[in-house]
XYZ file of C-alpha atoms in Angstrom:
658
model
C -29.274 -25.078 -13.080
C -27.109 -27.736 -14.728
C -24.283 -29.308 -12.741
C -21.530 -31.343 -14.361
C -19.463 -32.905 -11.570
C -17.347 -35.024 -13.907
C -15.242 -37.437 -11.868
C -15.725 -35.609 -8.556
C -16.441 -38.013 -5.704
C -19.414 -37.846 -3.379
C -17.055 -36.813 -0.599
C -15.751 -33.880 -2.669
C -19.234 -32.745 -3.644
C -20.547 -32.914 -0.094
C -17.435 -31.036 1.030
C -18.302 -28.276 -1.437
C -21.833 -28.176 -0.090
C -20.702 -27.838 3.523
C -18.259 -25.084 2.527
C -21.121 -23.319 0.712
C -23.558 -23.711 3.583
C -21.288 -22.273 6.270
C -21.052 -18.660 5.061
C -24.807 -18.639 4.327
C -25.651 -19.654 7.896
C -23.153 -17.166 9.329
C -24.682 -14.398 7.225
C -28.180 -15.215 8.376
C -26.968 -14.971 11.968
C -25.132 -11.691 11.297
C -28.260 -10.115 9.833
C -30.074 -10.903 13.084
C -27.206 -9.417 15.126
C -27.216 -6.324 12.923
C -30.888 -5.726 13.677
C -30.102 -6.218 17.370
C -27.330 -3.608 17.182
C -24.606 -6.115 18.114
C -22.579 -5.444 14.954
C -22.387 -2.069 13.216
C -22.484 -2.870 9.499
C -22.813 -5.795 7.144
C -22.001 -6.343 3.468
C -24.010 -9.344 2.380
C -22.731 -11.946 -0.040
C -25.958 -13.952 -0.108
C -26.369 -15.198 -3.661
C -22.639 -15.013 -4.445
C -21.200 -17.670 -2.109
C -20.360 -20.138 -4.875
C -17.654 -17.854 -6.266
C -15.739 -17.337 -3.023
C -16.064 -20.973 -2.004
C -15.316 -22.445 -5.425
C -12.224 -20.297 -6.030
C -10.845 -20.921 -2.553
C -11.402 -24.679 -2.766
C -9.628 -24.699 -6.143
C -6.455 -23.047 -4.844
C -3.767 -24.528 -2.640
C -3.716 -23.390 1.017
C -0.362 -21.639 0.539
C -1.650 -19.534 -2.379
C -2.760 -15.996 -1.602
C -6.316 -14.796 -2.101
C -7.281 -11.106 -2.030
C -11.057 -11.000 -1.443
C -13.682 -8.255 -1.302
C -16.159 -7.365 1.437
C -18.777 -9.935 0.419
C -16.420 -12.913 0.108
C -17.032 -14.430 3.533
C -16.677 -17.850 1.912
C -12.958 -17.214 1.331
C -12.386 -16.721 5.055
C -14.525 -19.646 6.206
C -13.171 -22.044 3.578
C -9.624 -21.226 4.658
C -10.615 -22.302 8.176
C -10.220 -19.044 10.084
C -11.601 -19.543 13.627
C -15.036 -17.976 13.711
C -14.389 -16.414 17.098
C -11.708 -14.243 15.513
C -14.024 -13.173 12.698
C -16.764 -12.332 15.174
C -14.305 -10.367 17.332
C -13.158 -8.520 14.229
C -16.700 -7.456 13.392
C -17.276 -6.293 16.964
C -14.019 -4.325 17.115
C -12.434 -6.452 19.815
C -8.823 -7.344 20.502
C -9.053 -10.954 19.323
C -9.918 -9.681 15.842
C -7.307 -9.101 13.214
C -7.114 -5.299 13.512
C -7.491 -4.733 17.276
C -10.529 -2.558 16.681
C -8.704 -0.318 14.194
C -10.738 -1.377 11.183
C -13.947 -3.247 10.592
C -15.608 -5.952 8.476
C -13.168 -7.518 5.988
C -10.572 -4.739 5.909
C -7.790 -6.943 7.177
C -5.294 -9.553 6.135
C -3.778 -12.607 7.725
C -0.535 -14.137 6.529
C -1.317 -17.298 8.511
C -4.225 -18.028 6.177
C -2.762 -16.332 3.084
C -5.601 -13.830 2.820
C -5.208 -10.103 2.146
C -8.394 -8.120 2.636
C -9.467 -5.133 0.603
C -9.475 -1.435 1.430
C -12.446 0.795 0.653
C -10.705 2.248 -2.387
C -11.151 -1.178 -4.038
C -8.636 -0.924 -6.880
C -5.260 -1.096 -5.101
C -5.596 -4.756 -4.141
C -5.427 -5.723 -7.829
C -1.895 -4.369 -8.116
C -0.963 -5.869 -4.742
C -1.898 -9.281 -6.152
C 0.600 -8.633 -8.955
C 3.368 -8.092 -6.409
C 2.546 -11.330 -4.586
C 2.501 -13.205 -7.897
C 5.803 -11.609 -8.926
C 7.315 -12.870 -5.676
C 6.051 -16.345 -6.532
C 7.886 -16.184 -9.850
C 11.078 -14.822 -8.325
C 11.027 -17.510 -5.631
C 10.124 -20.212 -8.184
C 7.147 -21.364 -6.133
C 4.719 -22.219 -8.947
C 1.822 -20.592 -7.120
C -1.250 -18.731 -8.306
C -2.630 -15.571 -6.704
C -6.372 -14.838 -6.907
C -7.793 -11.352 -6.505
C -11.435 -10.267 -6.467
C -13.186 -7.127 -7.640
C -16.726 -6.197 -8.557
C -17.912 -4.987 -11.927
C -17.949 -1.455 -10.511
C -14.302 -1.696 -9.505
C -13.317 -2.416 -13.112
C -13.974 1.244 -13.874
C -11.029 2.273 -11.705
C -7.676 2.992 -13.267
C -6.041 0.508 -10.895
C -7.885 -2.311 -12.650
C -6.413 -1.411 -16.020
C -2.928 -0.785 -14.629
C -2.978 -4.122 -12.829
C -4.070 -6.067 -15.912
C -1.457 -4.351 -18.050
C 1.399 -5.031 -15.610
C 0.312 -8.648 -15.098
C 0.218 -9.204 -18.843
C 3.540 -7.501 -19.575
C 5.265 -9.448 -16.796
C 3.253 -12.662 -17.355
C 2.261 -12.965 -13.712
C 0.155 -15.925 -12.495
C -2.827 -13.878 -11.284
C -6.467 -14.877 -11.469
C -8.402 -11.626 -11.785
C -11.889 -12.522 -10.564
C -14.700 -10.107 -11.423
C -17.924 -10.725 -9.524
C -20.418 -9.147 -11.886
C -23.563 -8.875 -9.796
C -25.226 -6.238 -11.928
C -24.897 -3.248 -9.623
C -22.083 -1.074 -8.246
C -24.005 -0.159 -5.091
C -27.076 1.101 -7.014
C -25.493 1.910 -10.382
C -26.421 -0.693 -13.022
C -23.907 -2.128 -15.443
C -25.118 -0.089 -18.414
C -23.918 2.987 -16.525
C -20.583 1.352 -15.684
C -19.329 0.060 -19.035
C -20.318 -0.377 -22.669
C -18.637 -3.617 -23.675
C -20.830 -6.696 -23.997
C -18.962 -8.608 -21.295
C -16.188 -7.483 -18.989
C -14.253 -10.567 -20.039
C -13.882 -8.880 -23.441
C -11.471 -6.383 -21.912
C -8.825 -9.079 -21.632
C -8.272 -9.015 -25.395
C -6.759 -5.549 -25.208
C -4.218 -6.772 -22.684
C -3.288 -9.924 -24.564
C -4.822 -11.954 -21.778
C -6.894 -15.122 -21.637
C -10.413 -14.714 -20.241
C -13.453 -16.811 -19.379
C -17.062 -16.229 -18.376
C -18.263 -18.550 -15.613
C -21.678 -19.050 -14.047
C -20.961 -17.624 -10.612
C -23.950 -19.340 -9.012
C -22.822 -22.824 -10.048
C -20.294 -23.957 -7.467
C -19.177 -26.977 -9.520
C -18.540 -24.793 -12.577
C -16.540 -22.353 -10.486
C -14.528 -25.040 -8.710
C -13.738 -27.210 -11.733
C -12.900 -24.418 -14.159
C -10.761 -22.499 -11.685
C -8.986 -25.732 -10.654
C -8.091 -26.495 -14.269
C -6.959 -22.934 -14.981
C -4.881 -22.699 -11.809
C -3.098 -25.937 -12.594
C -2.175 -24.689 -16.060
C -1.061 -21.315 -14.686
C 1.263 -22.961 -12.175
C 3.005 -24.754 -15.034
C 2.853 -21.862 -17.487
C 2.665 -18.576 -15.529
C 0.339 -16.006 -17.046
C -2.645 -13.906 -15.939
C -6.252 -14.903 -16.592
C -9.351 -12.716 -16.343
C -12.519 -14.398 -15.071
C -15.951 -12.835 -15.171
C -18.393 -14.527 -12.817
C -22.014 -13.768 -13.657
C -23.965 -13.577 -10.404
C -26.289 -11.435 -8.313
C -26.459 -10.228 -4.745
C -29.835 -10.714 -3.132
C -29.445 -7.947 -0.567
C -28.276 -4.333 -0.668
C -24.713 -3.126 -1.175
C -24.796 -2.998 2.597
C -27.890 -3.506 4.686
C -28.728 0.183 5.052
C -28.907 0.539 1.265
C -31.771 -1.864 0.662
C -32.720 -3.110 -2.820
C -35.544 -0.780 -3.866
C -33.600 0.187 -6.992
C -33.721 -3.429 -8.265
C -36.792 -4.485 -10.320
C -38.733 -7.229 -8.538
C -38.727 -9.346 -11.686
C -34.920 -9.399 -11.622
C -34.904 -10.324 -7.929
C -37.281 -13.207 -8.621
C -35.189 -14.476 -11.537
C -32.005 -14.611 -9.490
C -33.736 -15.990 -6.391
C -34.491 -19.066 -8.497
C -30.736 -19.413 -9.122
C -29.765 -19.457 -5.437
C -26.368 -21.237 -5.338
C -26.968 -22.958 -1.985
C -30.550 -24.125 -2.487
C -29.948 -25.368 -6.027
C -26.782 -27.295 -5.157
C -28.500 -28.805 -2.140
C -31.387 -29.965 -4.359
C -28.931 -31.445 -6.865
C -27.134 -33.485 -4.190
C -30.430 -34.765 -2.783
C -31.642 -35.706 -6.248
C -28.415 -37.676 -6.834
C -28.730 -39.430 -3.474
C -25.567 -37.842 -2.112
C -27.327 -35.822 0.588
C -30.138 -37.045 2.788
C -32.482 -34.895 4.848
C -30.850 -36.162 8.023
C -27.401 -35.271 6.621
C -28.618 -31.785 5.851
C -30.078 -31.332 9.327
C -26.873 -32.659 10.915
C -24.616 -30.376 8.861
C -26.691 -27.319 9.714
C -26.821 -28.243 13.402
C -23.049 -28.697 13.485
C -22.373 -25.328 11.810
C -24.951 -23.495 13.928
C -23.418 -24.977 17.080
C -19.988 -23.779 15.975
C -21.401 -20.320 15.258
C -23.114 -20.085 18.652
C -20.037 -21.307 20.531
C -17.705 -18.847 18.823
C -20.198 -15.998 19.100
C -20.374 -16.549 22.819
C -16.567 -16.384 22.994
C -16.612 -13.102 21.106
C -19.415 -11.660 23.223
C -17.577 -12.593 26.419
C -14.426 -10.843 25.262
C -14.147 -7.411 26.898
C -14.208 -4.246 24.792
C -10.925 -2.753 23.600
C -9.164 -0.708 26.283
C -7.485 2.258 24.559
C -3.766 2.732 25.185
C -2.011 5.672 23.538
C 1.445 4.109 23.741
C 0.281 0.954 21.968
C -1.508 2.883 19.234
C 1.533 5.040 18.497
C 3.918 2.086 18.657
C 1.994 0.066 16.104
C 2.046 2.699 13.352
C 5.492 1.431 12.329
C 7.026 -2.003 12.489
C 9.691 -1.991 15.216
C 13.167 -2.856 14.038
C 16.685 -2.621 15.397
C 18.824 -0.154 13.503
C 22.248 -1.630 12.787
C 24.987 1.001 12.851
C 27.603 0.017 10.278
C 30.705 2.181 10.071
C 32.679 2.196 6.864
C 36.460 1.844 6.664
C 38.276 5.139 6.152
C 39.024 4.599 2.468
C 36.977 7.194 0.588
C 36.607 8.935 -2.731
C 35.472 12.405 -3.717
C 32.188 11.730 -5.524
C 29.055 13.534 -6.592
C 25.669 13.295 -4.919
C 24.348 11.198 -7.820
C 27.302 8.796 -7.523
C 26.663 8.357 -3.798
C 23.038 7.398 -4.470
C 24.054 4.956 -7.191
C 26.816 3.450 -5.060
C 24.543 3.079 -2.042
C 21.831 1.458 -4.117
C 24.255 -0.959 -5.747
C 25.759 -1.997 -2.411
C 22.277 -2.539 -0.970
C 21.470 -4.760 -3.962
C 24.589 -6.765 -3.158
C 23.738 -6.952 0.539
C 20.073 -7.915 0.041
C 20.109 -10.648 -2.558
C 16.363 -10.466 -3.213
C 15.961 -6.664 -3.291
C 13.957 -5.710 -6.391
C 14.224 -2.350 -8.161
C 11.281 -1.098 -10.215
C 10.832 2.065 -12.241
C 10.425 3.573 -15.659
C 13.518 3.194 -17.873
C 15.761 1.967 -15.048
C 17.048 -1.207 -16.746
C 18.825 -0.949 -20.110
C 18.644 2.852 -20.095
C 19.909 3.162 -16.518
C 17.232 5.639 -15.456
C 16.824 9.221 -16.627
C 19.530 10.288 -14.165
C 21.688 7.196 -14.887
C 21.635 6.074 -11.254
C 20.997 2.433 -12.172
C 23.355 2.368 -15.147
C 25.072 -1.032 -15.261
C 22.698 -2.566 -12.712
C 20.965 -4.739 -15.278
C 24.221 -6.426 -16.257
C 25.145 -7.073 -12.624
C 21.797 -8.068 -11.123
C 19.641 -9.242 -14.038
C 16.213 -8.320 -15.330
C 14.292 -10.115 -12.574
C 15.667 -7.673 -10.008
C 16.047 -4.533 -12.149
C 12.645 -4.115 -13.741
C 11.458 -1.565 -16.258
C 7.824 -0.773 -15.567
C 4.971 0.484 -17.693
C 3.956 4.083 -16.996
C 1.614 3.285 -14.129
C 2.815 4.622 -10.799
C -0.204 3.375 -8.876
C 0.146 -0.190 -10.123
C 3.856 -0.306 -9.324
C 3.483 1.078 -5.788
C 0.847 -1.628 -5.281
C 3.140 -4.306 -6.694
C 5.819 -3.203 -4.240
C 3.301 -3.720 -1.437
C 2.582 -7.208 -2.731
C 6.285 -8.031 -2.767
C 6.503 -6.938 0.860
C 3.584 -9.188 1.840
C 5.519 -12.054 0.248
C 8.672 -11.106 2.171
C 10.657 -9.310 -0.550
C 12.144 -5.823 -0.252
C 11.743 -3.393 -3.110
C 12.721 0.099 -4.154
C 10.639 2.071 -6.629
C 12.090 4.971 -8.571
C 9.635 7.738 -9.357
C 11.097 9.243 -12.485
C 10.294 12.592 -10.870
C 8.823 13.157 -7.405
C 5.925 15.003 -9.060
C 4.707 11.727 -10.575
C 3.970 10.195 -7.188
C 0.593 11.927 -7.395
C -0.386 9.173 -9.846
C 0.429 6.619 -7.136
C -0.782 8.647 -4.178
C -3.762 6.514 -3.183
C -1.983 3.193 -2.572
C 0.887 4.975 -0.872
C -1.088 6.934 1.710
C -4.040 4.563 2.109
C -2.414 1.155 1.762
C 1.317 1.226 2.487
C 1.090 3.852 5.216
C -1.734 2.150 7.107
C -1.097 -1.577 6.739
C 1.099 -2.139 9.764
C -1.178 -0.166 12.039
C -4.266 -1.928 10.674
C -3.191 -5.562 10.680
C 0.523 -5.817 11.371
C 1.698 -6.098 7.755
C 4.771 -4.001 7.053
C 5.290 -2.260 3.722
C 8.997 -2.898 3.164
C 9.269 -0.366 0.351
C 11.566 2.557 -0.463
C 10.286 5.075 -2.984
C 13.057 7.206 -4.437
C 11.922 10.734 -5.275
C 14.092 12.891 -7.589
C 12.795 16.342 -6.746
C 13.380 20.060 -6.602
C 13.758 23.223 -8.635
C 16.580 25.349 -9.910
C 17.039 23.393 -13.118
C 14.363 24.966 -15.314
C 12.150 21.884 -15.388
C 8.818 23.658 -14.893
C 5.629 22.867 -12.957
C 5.561 19.084 -13.484
C 9.182 18.122 -12.817
C 10.316 20.476 -10.040
C 8.164 20.052 -6.959
C 9.585 19.294 -3.575
C 6.440 17.694 -2.202
C 7.652 16.204 1.070
C 4.814 17.845 3.042
C 2.312 15.532 1.345
C 3.915 12.683 3.263
C 5.282 14.123 6.521
C 1.599 14.636 7.326
C 0.738 10.943 6.773
C 1.269 8.636 9.784
C 2.986 5.407 8.782
C 5.440 6.894 6.274
C 9.043 7.874 6.883
C 10.541 10.791 4.971
C 14.263 11.204 4.296
C 15.768 14.258 2.577
C 19.604 14.393 2.511
C 21.663 17.403 1.438
C 25.139 15.825 1.066
C 26.560 12.771 -0.719
C 27.809 11.198 2.535
C 24.372 11.423 4.116
C 22.603 10.286 0.953
C 24.536 7.042 0.727
C 24.298 6.103 4.405
C 20.643 7.081 4.778
C 19.662 5.195 1.626
C 21.220 2.036 3.074
C 19.193 2.532 6.255
C 16.015 3.232 4.281
C 16.357 -0.100 2.496
C 17.109 -1.927 5.756
C 14.067 -0.368 7.441
C 10.974 -2.593 6.961
C 8.660 0.439 6.877
C 7.677 2.547 3.848
C 10.244 5.300 3.222
C 10.018 8.290 0.886
C 13.619 9.087 -0.070
C 13.935 12.566 -1.580
C 16.907 13.251 -3.856
C 17.283 16.843 -4.997
C 18.183 16.595 -8.646
C 19.775 20.052 -8.530
C 22.376 18.530 -6.184
C 22.979 15.385 -8.245
C 25.938 16.748 -10.211
C 26.803 19.970 -8.377
C 27.723 18.747 -4.891
C 30.792 16.611 -4.197
C 32.145 15.157 -0.976
C 34.524 12.568 0.406
C 32.376 9.450 0.792
C 33.459 6.044 2.149
C 33.707 3.502 -0.632
C 32.385 0.640 1.498
C 28.827 0.051 2.718
C 27.707 1.997 5.810
C 24.516 3.196 7.475
C 23.335 6.381 9.169
C 20.481 6.593 11.683
C 17.078 8.131 11.016
C 15.896 10.931 13.283
C 19.378 12.359 13.816
C 20.011 15.823 12.405
C 23.495 17.105 11.540
C 24.844 20.261 13.194
C 27.068 21.371 10.335
C 28.003 24.844 11.611
C 27.951 26.324 15.123
C 27.293 29.827 16.395
C 25.502 31.773 19.111
C 23.527 34.325 17.070
C 20.804 32.285 15.438
C 19.616 28.776 14.645
C 19.167 28.045 10.941
C 17.088 24.939 10.198
C 16.997 23.565 6.654
C 17.139 20.387 4.557
C 17.935 19.409 0.993
C 19.133 22.156 -1.355
C 18.059 24.786 1.183
C 21.001 23.748 3.391
C 23.396 24.852 0.651
C 21.481 28.081 0.111
C 21.834 28.870 3.817
C 25.543 28.097 3.819
C 26.119 30.307 0.767
C 24.352 33.247 2.424
C 26.234 32.760 5.691
C 29.515 32.649 3.798
C 28.638 36.121 2.458
C 27.751 37.339 5.954
C 30.633 36.140 8.074
C 29.631 38.404 10.962
C 26.540 36.212 11.563
C 27.469 33.203 13.693
C 24.823 30.541 13.264
C 23.980 27.035 14.315
C 23.078 25.374 11.028
C 20.952 22.255 11.451
C 20.552 19.932 8.468
C 17.492 17.883 9.411
C 18.369 14.971 7.056
C 15.156 13.110 8.000
C 11.791 14.843 8.333
C 9.920 11.821 9.693
C 11.242 10.948 12.212
C 12.318 14.473 13.153
C 15.220 15.235 15.495
C 13.337 17.458 17.913
C 16.088 17.181 20.520
C 18.651 18.816 18.223
C 16.193 21.633 17.492
C 15.440 22.290 21.162
C 19.112 22.221 22.174
C 20.076 24.786 19.548
C 17.096 27.081 20.119
C 17.779 27.214 23.844
C 21.345 28.249 23.023
C 20.713 30.936 20.385
C 17.236 32.271 21.184
C 16.491 33.005 17.530
C 15.336 30.643 14.800
C 14.898 30.844 11.046
C 13.582 27.886 9.062
C 14.339 27.687 5.351
C 12.517 25.323 3.007
C 12.254 25.054 -0.770
C 8.586 24.075 -0.653
C 5.974 26.843 -0.639
C 5.153 28.142 2.822
C 1.582 27.255 3.748
C 1.251 23.699 5.028
C 4.969 22.970 4.727
C 7.028 21.289 7.408
C 8.531 24.637 8.452
C 5.112 25.536 9.841
C 5.032 22.449 12.049
C 8.605 22.983 13.220
C 7.777 26.594 14.036
C 4.721 25.555 16.037
C 6.767 22.903 17.838
C 9.399 25.486 18.810
C 6.766 27.911 20.056
C 5.210 25.187 22.204
C 8.510 23.754 23.489
C 10.903 26.700 23.726
C 8.797 29.857 23.955
C 10.487 31.161 27.080
C 13.910 30.860 25.416
C 13.014 32.874 22.303
C 14.267 36.425 21.795
C 12.279 36.872 18.591
C 9.377 35.264 16.732
C 10.288 32.165 14.756
C 10.930 33.145 11.131
C 9.951 30.972 8.165
C 11.287 31.474 4.649
C 9.883 29.481 1.751
C 9.099 29.646 -1.942
C 6.163 31.522 -3.447
C 2.587 30.267 -3.221
C 2.520 29.393 -6.922
C 3.309 26.377 -9.052
C 6.978 26.283 -10.075
C 7.536 28.269 -13.295
C 9.871 27.259 -16.119
C 11.669 30.444 -17.254
C 14.856 31.093 -15.267
C 13.954 34.617 -14.037
C 10.532 33.409 -12.896
C 11.969 30.317 -11.203
C 14.620 32.383 -9.402
C 11.888 34.694 -8.147
C 9.817 31.706 -7.043
C 12.555 30.000 -5.029
C 13.227 31.012 -1.434
C 16.990 31.412 -1.749
C 17.088 35.088 -2.706
C 14.712 36.072 0.115
C 16.623 34.247 2.827
C 19.403 36.794 3.334
C 17.075 39.736 4.027
C 14.933 37.641 6.366
C 18.026 36.476 8.241
C 19.313 40.029 8.698
C 15.919 41.226 9.938
C 15.848 38.427 12.491
C 19.357 39.211 13.734
C 18.354 42.884 14.239
C 15.158 42.049 16.113
């Protein structure tokens, strides 16, 4: 192996060696502990240490790195106390996830590291969000993110590269090409000659670097990072390397030809660099022994601390509390001056006033800038707030949800407009597996609002009409808001943006231009988890949300002899269970109306809750009314048949007669 240290000093070179040696010695110890059953799993990076160490040494301490599960050298080079790493791997409280996740599935803002999730791809887009924050805050910082050659097959990889290129974000995309995605060789992963070639299609600079040569990694990444700080742009790096052990220890390496193992064993990044330093007289045998003794002593001391730490003591209250970031809701009442405006105007007004109140709030979505969005909610925003804060996005929902997460990690609020709620399925993975779980896992809030134009009744067919709130009310860590009136929409949107947790904000597009109301002109907020009792009566409790509230009111207006409590839930997560119980105890009969199809919808959970909480007060079974168990059809007669509205009246009358 040829090393070209250039003008690097002996001190710098020895520093690289010590940084390279530390993760190797830790790994060797962990493999012993794994065999002893003292840790549960291990993903070895032996043979790849030069990449993690070289990249980390090349970046500034304040620059974020998003590593993979065999990048131990990132964590050790950043100086994380080993006792905390060892506690993390043993599932103890001094770790970074309090036993809620294992290995390297964690982040730490103190050390500017954001660990991966098992789905691999989302962290690439998250790096884009962190880098975007760097640009917006004029920090001149680079963000580095790692993936393996297998991960480049995921759509998130391509979305992330495209967004980074379009927005010219200072991201180092680091591919560790070690020849195998678990056991699948590269010729079954891709057909291009080198993965670096993919950069051409994205208009992006790329380089191939010997990943086992720590000097090559350090010097080339240092030079690139310095140029990127001055001229922000993304760069794709392909590090050629090899892992000498299995994907994880249980996998083994039987699928690897012995000849290949022997070839790469001769390229060991630690042994070869050590030999180079000794040959140049920069490292003596006594130095080597002293360095190893010092590191091994540190390992043993910190291991003992971790072993002495007691196991996690489960506490239900703590687990439930940590799903969301606590925050103090600020009730802001608006002056009485109001105007009669449409639902769509209330959303636009609330969003604009939140942009004025939060000077760094970033809006992202397809066609939201010059065009003003397909529903014209952000019309005029570009002129008022500028293109940095009102950002058209490529058609890549997953990559943009991930970028929003990255902005949150960097301390910036964002709101993403799904052009239609249906399209969130293309961004489902990062939403439910990254944003929803981050605070519970390692205390990182996802300060993101995703606006969801939804609902039927407008002849938009199966791909533009879903009301898919049940996908998310079922996912711990997300909040779900679904207003039915302009007044509520504006105040709840303000609260959603103030809330540091991820919020799905459903806006029924059938209400956009059909419902009007007197709405305060000034900024105000409304609390989550507080339903509205919009009509009172003793005969029955009607529970609904969104357009279904208006359906219920229309039917009741045609049946004036039925006196009903009408509860507009307004937020589905959190849910106002107190309002439900109070009304049910009063009326004794309940009907729940939702636009979503019946099975698995939130009406089912509310019904079960009522049966468990109020059974002795019921005079009849809880009745649920919902749309048909089919996709939403396009033709008006078919859509009318699909929707629950026309079946509600008969169901209500049957319940009253029970």
